Every structure is written in C-alpha cells, then in structure tokens.
XYZ file of C-alpha atoms in Angstrom:
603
model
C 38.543 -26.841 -12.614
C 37.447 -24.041 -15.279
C 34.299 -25.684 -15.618
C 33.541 -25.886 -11.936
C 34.311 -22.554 -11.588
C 31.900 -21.527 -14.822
C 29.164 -23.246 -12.982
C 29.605 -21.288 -9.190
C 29.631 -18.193 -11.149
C 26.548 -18.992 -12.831
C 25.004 -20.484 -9.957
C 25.368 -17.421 -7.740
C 24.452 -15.075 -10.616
C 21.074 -16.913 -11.322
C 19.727 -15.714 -7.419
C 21.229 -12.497 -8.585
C 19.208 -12.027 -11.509
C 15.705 -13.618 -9.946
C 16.283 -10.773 -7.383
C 16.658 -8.295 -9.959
C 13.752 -9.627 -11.998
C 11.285 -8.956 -9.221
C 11.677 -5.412 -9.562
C 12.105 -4.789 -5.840
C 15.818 -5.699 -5.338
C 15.841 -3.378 -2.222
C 13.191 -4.707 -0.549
C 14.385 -8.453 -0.898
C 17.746 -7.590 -0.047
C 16.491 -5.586 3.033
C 14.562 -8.762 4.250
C 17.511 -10.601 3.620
C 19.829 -8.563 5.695
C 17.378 -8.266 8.641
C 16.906 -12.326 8.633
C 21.194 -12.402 8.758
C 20.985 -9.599 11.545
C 18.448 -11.940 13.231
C 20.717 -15.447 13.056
C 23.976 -13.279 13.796
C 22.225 -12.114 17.075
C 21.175 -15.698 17.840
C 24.642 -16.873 17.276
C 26.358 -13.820 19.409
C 23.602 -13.990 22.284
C 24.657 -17.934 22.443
C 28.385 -16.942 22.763
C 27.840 -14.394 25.240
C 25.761 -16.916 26.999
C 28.640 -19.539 26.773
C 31.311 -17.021 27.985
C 28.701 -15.861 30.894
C 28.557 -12.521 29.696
C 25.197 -11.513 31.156
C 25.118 -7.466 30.052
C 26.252 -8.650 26.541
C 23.758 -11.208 26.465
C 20.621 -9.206 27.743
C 21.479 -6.392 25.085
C 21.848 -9.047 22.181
C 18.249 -10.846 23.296
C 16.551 -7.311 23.245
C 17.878 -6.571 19.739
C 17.258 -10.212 18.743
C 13.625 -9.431 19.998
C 13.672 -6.609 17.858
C 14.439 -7.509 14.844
C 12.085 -11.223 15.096
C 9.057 -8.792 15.972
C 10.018 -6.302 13.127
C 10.517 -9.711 10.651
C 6.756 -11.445 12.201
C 5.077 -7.860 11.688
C 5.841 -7.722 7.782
C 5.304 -11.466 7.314
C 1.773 -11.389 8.900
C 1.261 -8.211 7.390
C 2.889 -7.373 4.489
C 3.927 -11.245 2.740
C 0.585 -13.493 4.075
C -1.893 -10.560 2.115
C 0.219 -10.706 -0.511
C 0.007 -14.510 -1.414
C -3.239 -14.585 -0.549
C -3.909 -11.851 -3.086
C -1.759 -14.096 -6.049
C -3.316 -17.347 -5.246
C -6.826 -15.865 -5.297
C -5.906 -14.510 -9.098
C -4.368 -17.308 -10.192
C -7.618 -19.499 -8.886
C -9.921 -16.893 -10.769
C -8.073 -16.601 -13.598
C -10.584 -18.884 -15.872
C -13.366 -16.465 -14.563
C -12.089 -13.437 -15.714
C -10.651 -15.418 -19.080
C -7.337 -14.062 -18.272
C -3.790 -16.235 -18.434
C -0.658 -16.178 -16.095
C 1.447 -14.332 -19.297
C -1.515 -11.543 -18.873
C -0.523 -11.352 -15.631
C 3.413 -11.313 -15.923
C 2.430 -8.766 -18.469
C 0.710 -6.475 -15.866
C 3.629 -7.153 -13.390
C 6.132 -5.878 -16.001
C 4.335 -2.993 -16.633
C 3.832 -2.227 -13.458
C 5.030 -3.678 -10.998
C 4.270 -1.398 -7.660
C 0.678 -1.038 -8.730
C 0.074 -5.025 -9.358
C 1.483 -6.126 -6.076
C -0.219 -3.620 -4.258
C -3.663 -4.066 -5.728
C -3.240 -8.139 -5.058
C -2.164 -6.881 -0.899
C -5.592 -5.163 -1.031
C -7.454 -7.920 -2.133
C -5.648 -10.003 0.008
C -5.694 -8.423 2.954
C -10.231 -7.792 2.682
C -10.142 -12.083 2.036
C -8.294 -12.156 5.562
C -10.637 -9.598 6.676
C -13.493 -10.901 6.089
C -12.231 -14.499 6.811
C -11.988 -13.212 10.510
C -14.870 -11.963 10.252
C -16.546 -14.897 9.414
C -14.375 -16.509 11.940
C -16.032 -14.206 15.079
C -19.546 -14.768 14.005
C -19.007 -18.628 14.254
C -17.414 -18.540 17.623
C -20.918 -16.583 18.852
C -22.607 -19.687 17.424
C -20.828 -22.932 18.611
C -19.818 -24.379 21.626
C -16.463 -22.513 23.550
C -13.550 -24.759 22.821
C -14.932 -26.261 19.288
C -12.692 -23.844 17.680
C -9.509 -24.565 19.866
C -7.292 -24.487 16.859
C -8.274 -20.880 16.184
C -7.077 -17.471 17.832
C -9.794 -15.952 19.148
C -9.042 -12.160 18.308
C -11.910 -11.049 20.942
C -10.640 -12.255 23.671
C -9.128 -9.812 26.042
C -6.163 -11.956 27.288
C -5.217 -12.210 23.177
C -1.981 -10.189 23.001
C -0.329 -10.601 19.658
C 3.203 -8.717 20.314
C 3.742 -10.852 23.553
C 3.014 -14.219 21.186
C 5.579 -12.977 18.929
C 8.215 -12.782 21.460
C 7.500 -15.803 23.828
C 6.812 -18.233 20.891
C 10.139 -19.762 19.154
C 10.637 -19.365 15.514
C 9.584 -22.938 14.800
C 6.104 -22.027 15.974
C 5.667 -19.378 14.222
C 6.620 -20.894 10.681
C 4.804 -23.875 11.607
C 1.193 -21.587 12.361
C 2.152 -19.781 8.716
C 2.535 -22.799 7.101
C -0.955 -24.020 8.546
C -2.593 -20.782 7.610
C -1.670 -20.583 4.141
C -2.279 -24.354 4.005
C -6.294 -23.542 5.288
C -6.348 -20.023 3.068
C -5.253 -21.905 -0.133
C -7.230 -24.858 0.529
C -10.695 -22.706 1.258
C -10.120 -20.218 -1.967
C -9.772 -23.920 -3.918
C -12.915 -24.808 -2.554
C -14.660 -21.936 -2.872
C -13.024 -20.538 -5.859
C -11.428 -22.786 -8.493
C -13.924 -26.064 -7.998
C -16.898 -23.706 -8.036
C -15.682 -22.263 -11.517
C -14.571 -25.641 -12.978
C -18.232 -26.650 -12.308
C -19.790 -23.573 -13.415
C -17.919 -24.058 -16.789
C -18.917 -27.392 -16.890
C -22.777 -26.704 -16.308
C -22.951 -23.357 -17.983
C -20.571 -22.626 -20.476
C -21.801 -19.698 -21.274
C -21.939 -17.831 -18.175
C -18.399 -17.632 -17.577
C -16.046 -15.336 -17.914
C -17.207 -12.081 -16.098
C -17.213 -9.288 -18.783
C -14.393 -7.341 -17.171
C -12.010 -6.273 -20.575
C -12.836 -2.126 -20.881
C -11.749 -0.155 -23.603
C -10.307 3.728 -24.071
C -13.355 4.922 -24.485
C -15.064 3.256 -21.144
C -16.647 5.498 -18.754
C -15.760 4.269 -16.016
C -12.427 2.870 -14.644
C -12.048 -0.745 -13.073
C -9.625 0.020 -10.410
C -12.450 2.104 -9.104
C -14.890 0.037 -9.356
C -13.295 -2.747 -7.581
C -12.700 0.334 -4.271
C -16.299 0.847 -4.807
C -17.626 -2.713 -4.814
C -15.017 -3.363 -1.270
C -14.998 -0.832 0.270
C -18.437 0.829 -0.281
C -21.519 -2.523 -1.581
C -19.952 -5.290 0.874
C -19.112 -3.129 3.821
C -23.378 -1.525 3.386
C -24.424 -4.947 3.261
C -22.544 -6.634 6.072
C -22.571 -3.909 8.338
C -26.172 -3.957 8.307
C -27.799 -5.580 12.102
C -30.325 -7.832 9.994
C -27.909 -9.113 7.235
C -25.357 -10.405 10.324
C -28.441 -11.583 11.975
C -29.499 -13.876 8.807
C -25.732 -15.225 8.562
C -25.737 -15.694 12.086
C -29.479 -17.598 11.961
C -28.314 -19.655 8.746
C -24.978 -20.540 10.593
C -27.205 -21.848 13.220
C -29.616 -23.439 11.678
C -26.756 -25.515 10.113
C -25.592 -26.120 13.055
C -28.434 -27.726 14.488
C -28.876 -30.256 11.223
C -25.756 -31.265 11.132
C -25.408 -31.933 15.077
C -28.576 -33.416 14.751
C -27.503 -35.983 11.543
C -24.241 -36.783 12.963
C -25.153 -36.597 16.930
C -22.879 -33.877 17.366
C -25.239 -31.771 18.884
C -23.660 -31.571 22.077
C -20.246 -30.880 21.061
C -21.160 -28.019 18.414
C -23.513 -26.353 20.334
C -22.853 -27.786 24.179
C -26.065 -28.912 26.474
C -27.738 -26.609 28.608
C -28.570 -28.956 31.293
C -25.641 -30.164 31.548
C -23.688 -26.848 31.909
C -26.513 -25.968 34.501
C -25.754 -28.735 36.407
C -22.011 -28.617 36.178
C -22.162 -24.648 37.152
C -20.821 -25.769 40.240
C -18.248 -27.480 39.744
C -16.523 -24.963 36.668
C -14.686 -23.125 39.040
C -13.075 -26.407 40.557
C -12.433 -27.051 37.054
C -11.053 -24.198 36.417
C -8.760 -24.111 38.927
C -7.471 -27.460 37.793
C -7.037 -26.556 34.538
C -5.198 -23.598 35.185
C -2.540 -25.624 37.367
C -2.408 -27.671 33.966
C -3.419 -30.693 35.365
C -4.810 -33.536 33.042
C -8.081 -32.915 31.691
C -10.782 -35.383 31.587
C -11.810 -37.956 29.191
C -14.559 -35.778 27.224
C -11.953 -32.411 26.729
C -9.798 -34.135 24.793
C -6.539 -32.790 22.893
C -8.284 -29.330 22.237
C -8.913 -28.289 25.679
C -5.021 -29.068 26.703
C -3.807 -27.448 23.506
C -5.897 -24.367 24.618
C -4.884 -24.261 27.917
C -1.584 -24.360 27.120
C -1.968 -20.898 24.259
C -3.923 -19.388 27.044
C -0.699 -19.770 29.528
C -2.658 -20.414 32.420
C -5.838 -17.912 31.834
C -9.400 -17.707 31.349
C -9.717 -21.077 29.344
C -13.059 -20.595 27.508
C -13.692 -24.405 27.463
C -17.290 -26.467 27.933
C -18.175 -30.148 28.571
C -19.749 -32.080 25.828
C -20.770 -35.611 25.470
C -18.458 -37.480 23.113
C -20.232 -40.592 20.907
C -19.446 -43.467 19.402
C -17.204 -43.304 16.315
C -16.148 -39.834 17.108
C -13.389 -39.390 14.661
C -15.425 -40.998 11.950
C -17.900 -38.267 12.400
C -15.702 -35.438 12.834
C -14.439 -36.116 9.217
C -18.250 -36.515 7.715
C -18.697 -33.048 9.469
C -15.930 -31.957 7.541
C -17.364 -33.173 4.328
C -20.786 -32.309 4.951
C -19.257 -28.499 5.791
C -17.010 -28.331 2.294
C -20.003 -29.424 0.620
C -22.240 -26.484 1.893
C -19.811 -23.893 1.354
C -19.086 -24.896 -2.473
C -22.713 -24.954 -2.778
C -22.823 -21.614 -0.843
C -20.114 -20.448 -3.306
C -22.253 -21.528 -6.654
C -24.768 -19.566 -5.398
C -23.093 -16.507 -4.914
C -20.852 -16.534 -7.964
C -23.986 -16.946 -10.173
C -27.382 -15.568 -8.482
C -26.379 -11.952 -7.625
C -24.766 -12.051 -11.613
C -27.879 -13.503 -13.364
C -29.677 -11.401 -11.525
C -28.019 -8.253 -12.182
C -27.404 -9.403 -16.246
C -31.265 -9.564 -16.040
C -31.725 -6.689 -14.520
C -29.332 -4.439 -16.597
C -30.383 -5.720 -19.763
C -33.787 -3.773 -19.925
C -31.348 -0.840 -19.776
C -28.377 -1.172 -21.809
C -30.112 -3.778 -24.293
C -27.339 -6.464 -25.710
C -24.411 -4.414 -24.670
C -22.294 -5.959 -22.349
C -21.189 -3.810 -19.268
C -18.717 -4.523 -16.281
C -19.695 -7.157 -14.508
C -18.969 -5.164 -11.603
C -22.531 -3.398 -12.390
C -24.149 -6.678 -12.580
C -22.658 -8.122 -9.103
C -23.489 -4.710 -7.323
C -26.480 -4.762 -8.834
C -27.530 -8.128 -8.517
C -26.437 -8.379 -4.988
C -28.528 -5.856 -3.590
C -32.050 -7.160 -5.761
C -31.250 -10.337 -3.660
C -30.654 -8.984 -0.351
C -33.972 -6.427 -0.903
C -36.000 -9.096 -1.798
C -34.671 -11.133 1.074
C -35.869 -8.256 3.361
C -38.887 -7.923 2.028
C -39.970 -11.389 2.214
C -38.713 -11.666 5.891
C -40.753 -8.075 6.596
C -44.184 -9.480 4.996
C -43.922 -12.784 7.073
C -43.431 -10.545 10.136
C -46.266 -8.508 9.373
C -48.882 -11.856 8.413
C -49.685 -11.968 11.550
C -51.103 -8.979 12.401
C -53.897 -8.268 9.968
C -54.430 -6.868 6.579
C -55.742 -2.815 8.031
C -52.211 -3.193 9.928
C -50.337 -4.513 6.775
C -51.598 -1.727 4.703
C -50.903 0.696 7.594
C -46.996 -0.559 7.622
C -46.875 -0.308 3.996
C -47.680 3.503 4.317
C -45.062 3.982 6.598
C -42.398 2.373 4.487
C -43.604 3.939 1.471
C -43.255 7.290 2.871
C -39.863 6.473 4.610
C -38.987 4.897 1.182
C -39.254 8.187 -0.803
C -37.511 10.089 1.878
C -34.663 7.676 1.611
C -34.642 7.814 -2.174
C -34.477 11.695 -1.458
C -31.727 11.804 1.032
C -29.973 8.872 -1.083
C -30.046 11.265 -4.457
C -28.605 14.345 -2.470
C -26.248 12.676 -0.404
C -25.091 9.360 -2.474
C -25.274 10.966 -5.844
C -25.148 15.134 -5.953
C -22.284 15.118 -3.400
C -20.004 12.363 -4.091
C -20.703 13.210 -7.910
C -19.381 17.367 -7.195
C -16.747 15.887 -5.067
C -15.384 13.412 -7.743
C -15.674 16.445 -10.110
C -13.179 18.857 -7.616
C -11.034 16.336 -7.157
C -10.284 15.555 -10.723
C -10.241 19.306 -11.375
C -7.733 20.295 -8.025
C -5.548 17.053 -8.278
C -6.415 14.566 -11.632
C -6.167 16.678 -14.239
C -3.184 19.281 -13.280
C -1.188 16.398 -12.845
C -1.814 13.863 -15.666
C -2.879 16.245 -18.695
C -0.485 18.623 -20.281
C -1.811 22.138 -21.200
C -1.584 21.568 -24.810
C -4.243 18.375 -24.440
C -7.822 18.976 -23.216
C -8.966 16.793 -20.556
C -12.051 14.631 -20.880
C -14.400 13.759 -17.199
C -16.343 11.152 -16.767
C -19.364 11.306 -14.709
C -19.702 7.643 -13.817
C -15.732 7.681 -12.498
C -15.951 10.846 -10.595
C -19.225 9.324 -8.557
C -17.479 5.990 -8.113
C -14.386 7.869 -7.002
C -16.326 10.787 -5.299
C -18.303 7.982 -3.015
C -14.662 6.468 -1.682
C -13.956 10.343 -0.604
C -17.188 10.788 0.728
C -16.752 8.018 2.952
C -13.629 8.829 3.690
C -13.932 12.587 4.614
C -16.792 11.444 6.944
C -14.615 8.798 9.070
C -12.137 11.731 9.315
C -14.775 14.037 10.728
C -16.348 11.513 13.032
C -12.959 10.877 14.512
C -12.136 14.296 14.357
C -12.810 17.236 17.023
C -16.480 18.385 17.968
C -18.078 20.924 15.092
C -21.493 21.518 13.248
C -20.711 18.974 10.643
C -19.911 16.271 13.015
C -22.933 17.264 15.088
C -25.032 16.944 11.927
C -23.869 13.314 10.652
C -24.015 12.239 14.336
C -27.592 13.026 14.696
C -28.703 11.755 11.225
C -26.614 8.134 12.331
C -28.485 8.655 15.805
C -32.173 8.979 14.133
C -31.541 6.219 11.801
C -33.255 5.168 8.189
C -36.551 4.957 10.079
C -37.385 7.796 12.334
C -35.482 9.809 8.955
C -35.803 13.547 9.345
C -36.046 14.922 5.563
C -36.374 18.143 6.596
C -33.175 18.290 9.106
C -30.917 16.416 6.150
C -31.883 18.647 3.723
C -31.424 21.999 6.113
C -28.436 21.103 8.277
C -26.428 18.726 6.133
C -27.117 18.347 1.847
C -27.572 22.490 1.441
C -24.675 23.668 3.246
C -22.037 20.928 1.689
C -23.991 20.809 -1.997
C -22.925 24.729 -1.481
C -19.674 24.517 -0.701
C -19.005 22.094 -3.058
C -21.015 24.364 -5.565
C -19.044 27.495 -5.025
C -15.655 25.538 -4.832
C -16.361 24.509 -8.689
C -18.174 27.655 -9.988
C -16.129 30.414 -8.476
C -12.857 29.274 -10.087
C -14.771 28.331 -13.416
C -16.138 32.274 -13.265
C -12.868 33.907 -12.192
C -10.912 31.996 -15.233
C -13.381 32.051 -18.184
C -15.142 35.717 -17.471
C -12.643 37.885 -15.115
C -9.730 36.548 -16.846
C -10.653 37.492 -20.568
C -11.750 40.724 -19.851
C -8.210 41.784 -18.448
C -6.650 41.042 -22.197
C -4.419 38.706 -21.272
C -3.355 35.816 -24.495
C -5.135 33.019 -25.211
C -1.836 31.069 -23.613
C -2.589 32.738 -20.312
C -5.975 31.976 -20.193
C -5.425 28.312 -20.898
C -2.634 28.194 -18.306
C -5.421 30.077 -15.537
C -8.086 27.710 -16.551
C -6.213 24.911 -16.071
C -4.309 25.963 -12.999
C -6.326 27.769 -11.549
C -8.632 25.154 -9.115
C -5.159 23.732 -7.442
C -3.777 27.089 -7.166
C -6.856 28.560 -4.819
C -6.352 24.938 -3.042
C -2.987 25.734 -2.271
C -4.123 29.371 -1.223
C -7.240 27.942 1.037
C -4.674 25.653 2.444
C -1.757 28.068 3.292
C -4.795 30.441 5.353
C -6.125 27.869 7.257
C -2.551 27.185 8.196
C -1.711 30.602 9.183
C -5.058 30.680 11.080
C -4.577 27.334 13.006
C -0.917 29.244 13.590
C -2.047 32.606 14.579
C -4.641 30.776 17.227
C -1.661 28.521 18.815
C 0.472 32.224 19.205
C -2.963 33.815 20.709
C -2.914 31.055 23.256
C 0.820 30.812 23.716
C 0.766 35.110 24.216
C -1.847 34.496 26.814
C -0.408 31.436 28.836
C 2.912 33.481 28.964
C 0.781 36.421 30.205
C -1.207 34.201 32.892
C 2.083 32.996 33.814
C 3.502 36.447 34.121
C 1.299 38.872 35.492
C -1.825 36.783 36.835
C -2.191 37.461 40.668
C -5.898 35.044 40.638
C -8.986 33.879 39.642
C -11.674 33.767 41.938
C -15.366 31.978 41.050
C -18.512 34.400 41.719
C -22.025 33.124 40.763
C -23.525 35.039 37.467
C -26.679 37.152 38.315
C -28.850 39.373 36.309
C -28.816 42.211 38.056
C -29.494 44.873 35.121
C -32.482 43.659 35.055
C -34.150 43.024 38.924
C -32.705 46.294 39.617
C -34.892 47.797 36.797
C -38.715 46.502 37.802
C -37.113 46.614 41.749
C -36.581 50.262 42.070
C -39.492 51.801 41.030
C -41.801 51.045 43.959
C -39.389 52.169 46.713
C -39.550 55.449 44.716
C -43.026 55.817 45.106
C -43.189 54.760 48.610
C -40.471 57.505 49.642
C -42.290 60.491 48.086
C-alpha cells in the first residue's frame, strides 16, 4: 500500500514538474482551466437540457460558444505557428550545424524570446503557404482544390465555422494540417539538405555563428531578410506573374503526360457548351442532390463546407485509371518541388558566396548577406533576360533607345535608393539607438559602441514601419508625398520631386533630431561649469529626455485643439441662432475698375 501510494505521488508530481519546466506554468495552466470550463459547460448545458431547463441551457451554450471560439482562436493562432516554427528548426538543424541541446540551451536561457522568434517564423511559413495556396487556385480548375479553404471567397466566414463545426472536426482539420505542414517542410527542407550533404559536402552549413565583435546582429537580419528582401520580391507584379506562368506551364505538362488536362485546368468548350445548363446545376447542387458521375467525392464534400452556397465547381472529363494517375501526379509534384527546393537553397547562396567574395576576400560573412544577395543577382538577371527577349523584336535603333531610358531611370533609382534606403533608415537606426537602445541597456559608467550595419538593418524595419503608419494614417504633406511617389512609380520616377518634397525635409529632421541634442550636451553644457559627472549624465540622457519633452507638447497640443473644438461646439450649442449659405464674390475688386466711368459720365 506504501508503495502504491509512493508511485501516485510521483506520478502526479512528474506533470507537475514538466509544467514547471516549460517556463510558462501560467499559460499552460490557463489553457488547462479554459479546456475544464469548456467540458464543465458541455456537461451542465446537457443537464439543463435533460431537466428541460431552456433559459439555463441557452446561457450555458453561449458561454460554451465562448470559451470553444476563445480555445480555436489561440490554437490556430497562437499553438499551429508555434509548431510549425519548432519543426522547421529541428528539420534545419543540419543546415545551420546546430544540435537539439543548442537549442534546449537557447530555450533555457531564454525562454520568451525563443518561442516567440520560432511563432514568427512560423507564422511567415503559413503566410506564405497561403499565399502560394491563392496563386494556385487562379491557375487550376474550380473544385481541384476541394480539400482546401479558399480564404478569397466571400461566403468564407471563419468565426461562424468555429461555432457550427463540432469539436471532432476541428481536431480532425488540425491534425490534417500539421500532417500536410510537417510533411511539405520534410520535403522541402530535411530531404533537400540530406541530399545537399550528400552531393556537396562542403556547402553546408550556412555560416550563421557571429561573434562579440560582429557588426551586425542576426535577429535583425533575419526581420530584414522577412520582412523587408522577400516581401520586395514577391510583391513585385512581374515576379507573381513568373510564379504564376511557371505554375502554369507545369500545369499544362503534367495534364498533358498524365491526360489530366481537363481536370487541372477544365475544357473551354465544354464549359461553353454546358453554360446553359450551370444554373440547373446549380440549383441541384444547392438542394444537395447527388452529383453526377464526373464530380465525384470533391464536389459533394464542397457542397456540403459551402452549406448550400455559391459552389465554385466545373465539369471535367475523368480517364481511365484515374486514381492511378492522381497518385503519379502526386509524385511527379513532390519531385518538382524538392527539385524547386535544391535550387533555391543553393543558387541564390553560391551566387551570393561568389559575389561577396571579391569584397570581403576569404572571410566568411552571414549567410544572410549571401542569400539577400544572391537572391536578388538571380531575380535581376531573370528580368533582364525576360526585358531583352521583349525588346528582340523590335530592332537594334529601338533596343539602344530602351537602353537609354533604363539607364537614365537606373541612376535615378540608384539616387533615390541611396537617400531613401540608406541615408534615412541609416539616421533613423542611429536615433533610435540613441533615444531608446542605449539609455536602456548601457550604464553611465560604460560607453556605448554603434554599429552602422545594425542601425541600417534596424533603421529599414522602422522605415517601413513609420510609412504603413502614415499611409493608414490621416491626410498630411508626408502622406501626400509617398502617395504620389507610389502613384508615379519606378518608371515615370520624378528625381527632382523625391529629392524636394520627400529625402530633404525628413534627411532634416532626422539631421537636427541627432545634431541639436549632440550640440546642446557637448558645447552648451560645458560652458555652464557643470562636473564632468553631469555632463556624462546630459550626454547620455539627454536624446530620450527631449523625446519625452517633444512627446508631452504634441500631447498638450492634440489636447488644447480637442478643448478649442469642445469650447466652440458648447458655444454653437449655446448661443448660435443660424447659419445661412451666401455665394462668395469679389466685390473689392469689380467695384474698383466699375466706378470710375460712371464718374466721368456724371461730371
């Protein structure tokens, strides 16, 4: 009995103590007491349902509702980034010559930071995954990808699947997605490194160990290279428009080799001819009636999601052996995107090693450089191969002519790129490290070191986002400007309005915001006799104290205009009798060259 007792206690404690070890005890146990809160509901709402308590019951569903949304929310949002993010490190651990007790080591050191750097990463593969996802449903056939949400549509409505589907649905579709998100970041991530190893053993692993004295960090990097390289190459028309051509042209082969031409990409003439008859079928399939022989499973499973809307379904012709080549599509598609993935992992690199070596020699650099680097040689040269076959055609006088243009519309851009991409986001790294880096991690007895290369990297994430703010933000003559420079576009470029309008006035403010502090502290200060102590502590202090001081007057400001309007609403209110709309004339001036010749007539 002692011994069975011994081995409860240590039984319970062991759950106890792999809570604790995760460092987020509160968070677990939250979770925890929600999912309890959820079955207790269940359990009471069946009770109340037994005992025909109807006002009991329809209170317990709503907070049942409640809680399951609240639970779906931070599982689709919060846990699925998350193990994306671990089981895409683990997979690339042998790239990065790294080991799972480097990572435990990381975790333990800290632990907020690691989980929330593998969410990020995480939640961009899901991202972009989606992404991915849209672009192939513009390419094939409407109902090949019946298995797949189609986040477009207008009828998708995510909340209202949460609460109509049970619980066993929704486990079952997040079992199936991590299933297909582990199973593509193996085949597109772990086979394609094993194989790299195995054919090049001395490409691998990515130079990504930095020492003290680096000049630049790797967490900022990594912002840079998501948030800043892939968004400027993807969000680009052309780049889309190659995916979207090379998806295609896929496509077509493989329909083509396995005569599934028709149900990838559909046949015209037969949708012509059936144009008729959709709406019949429509109507049939929206009364869920049986579909016919050449829908198959996908266009009931469809119809059934869509709960009796627009089902986005067409015809195809269904061959011989169907399954049999629906499973060599399926091979013939793993085997493009591992190739696809070989390609990527080692082009844009040996490109950018190449590239980098005629500057830095034999030293070896972040292989964040190289990627970046690499990544956009490939996608200029890309460009300018597709831009010389375009031009072939037309002649070498109108060759030469183009290549005028773009060589002039070249060095504006390099122009433009060096003010705005390089002066700007390099002064605005610099303020920020001065207003909120250094105040806060160096003590005044330590003098603190910048780096150049991490204030750009750092200054181009607050570029970017300082600019989304002011797009989204009221109407004023900064948002005018960037506006009207997105509006003209790289080629009609307007040097002369960019530099005027937009690079002098922030370059300015940017330049007084460092040099008037720096001036104030190292030649008003000194000449006032203060100690040396004081001066330190006004050098150092001085940059976040005038933040706090620009801050607290455009507070009052904003403050002072709200009581200005307030005052005069109340005095509207109050003593305002009416308004009354009269036309706006001149009349200074028409009475001035009037009068005259009535004058002169009269005498």
């Amino acid at each position: 009995m002692i011994k069975y007792l011994s081995y409860s206690c240590c039984s319970i404690k062991q759950p106890r103590n792999l809570v604790q070890a995760s460092h987020f005890e509160g968070l677990i146990t939250t979770i925890v007491g929600y999912v309890q809160l959820a079955i207790t509901l269940i359990v009471c709402h069946g009770l109340a349902a037994l005992v025909k308590f109807q006002r009991s019951r329809h209170l317990l569903g709503v907070c049942y509702i409640v809680v399951k949304v609240s639970l779906l929310v931070v599982v689709e949002i919060g846990v699925f980034p998350l193990i994306c993010g671990w089981w895409l490190d683990i997979c690339s651990l042998e790239m990065f010559d790294a080991t799972l007790k480097d990572r435990e080591l990381s975790f333990q050191s800290a632990p907020g930071t690691t989980m929330f750097l593998h969410w990020l990463v995480g939640m961009v593969y899901v991202f972009y995954f989606a992404s991915f996802i849209l672009l192939l449903r513009e390419v094939l056939r409407p109902g090949v990808l019946w298995f797949l949400r189609n986040l477009n549509d207008p009828d998708f409505n995510p909340v209202q699947e949460m609460i109509h589907l049970p619980i066993y649905r929704h486990l079952r579709r997040f079992i199936l997605s991590v299933i297909v998100f582990g199973s593509i970041v193996l085949l597109m991530l772990w086979l394609p490194i094993r194989i790299i190893k195995y054919l090049l053993p001395n490409f691998l692993p990515y130079n990504v160990m930095l020492y003290s004295d680096a000049p630049v960090s790797e967490l900022s990097l990594e912002l840079l290279l998501l948030q800043v390289v892939l968004p400027a190459l993807l969000e680009q028309g052309h780049t889309r428009q190659w995916l979207k051509g090379l998806v295609r042209a896929w496509t077509v082969t493989a329909g083509y080799l396995l005569d599934l031409h028709s149900y990838l990409l559909g046949d015209q003439e037969e949708n012509e001819n059936n144009a008729n008859q959709q709406p019949n079928n429509q109507h049939a399939r929206n009364n869920n009636a049986i579909p016919v022989v050449g829908e198959g499973l996908h266009a009931a499973h469809q119809a059934i999601l869509q709960q009796g809307g627009p089902v986005g379904f067409q015809p195809y012709r269904r061959p011989l052996k169907f399954p049999l080549r629906i499973f060599l599509l399926i091979v013939f598609m793993c085997i493009t995107l591992l190739i696809a993935s070989l390609i990527c992992l080692t082009l844009p690199v040996f490109a950018g090693r190449w590239l980098m070596s005629f500057w830095t020699g034999t030293a070896k650099i972040h292989e964040l450089y190289t990627a970046a680097c690499g990544l956009y040689v490939c996608w200029l040269t890309i460009r300018a191969v597709t831009v010389l076959v375009a031009w072939m055609p037309q002649g070498r006088r109108v060759i030469f002519q183009k290549v005028k243009e773009w060589s002039l519309m070249i060095m504006k851009t390099l122009i433009v790129a060096v003010l705005l991409a390089g002066v700007v986001p390099l002064l605005l790294g610099l303020l920020f490290e001065l207003v909120i880096v250094a105040p806060l991690r160096v003590p005044l007895d330590q003098t603190p070191l910048f780096y150049p290369w991490q204030d750009w990297a750092l200054g181009v994430l607050h570029a970017k986002i300082i600019a989304a703010i002011t797009l989204m933000g009221p109407q004023w003559w900064l948002k005018t400007v960037i506006e009207q420079v997105y509006a003209n576009g790289i080629r009609n470029i307007d040097l002369h309005f960019i530099i005027r309008k937009l690079a002098t006035p922030v370059i300015s403010v940017l330049l007084l915001s460092l040099c008037v502090p720096y001036i104030i502290a190292s030649g008003v200060v000194p000449l006032l006799g203060v100690t040396a102590e004081m001066q330190n502590l006004v050098q150092r202090r001085i940059y976040p104290f005038l933040l706090m001081v620009v801050v607290l007057m455009g507070i009052l400001s904003f403050q002072v205009r709200q009581f200005k309007r307030l005052y005069e609403h109340i005095k509207n209110d109050k003593y305002l009798v009416g308004q009354r709309l009269v036309n706006y004339e001149r009349k200074s001036g028409k009475q001035s060259t009037s009068t005259p010749p009535p004058q002169s007539s009269q005498e």
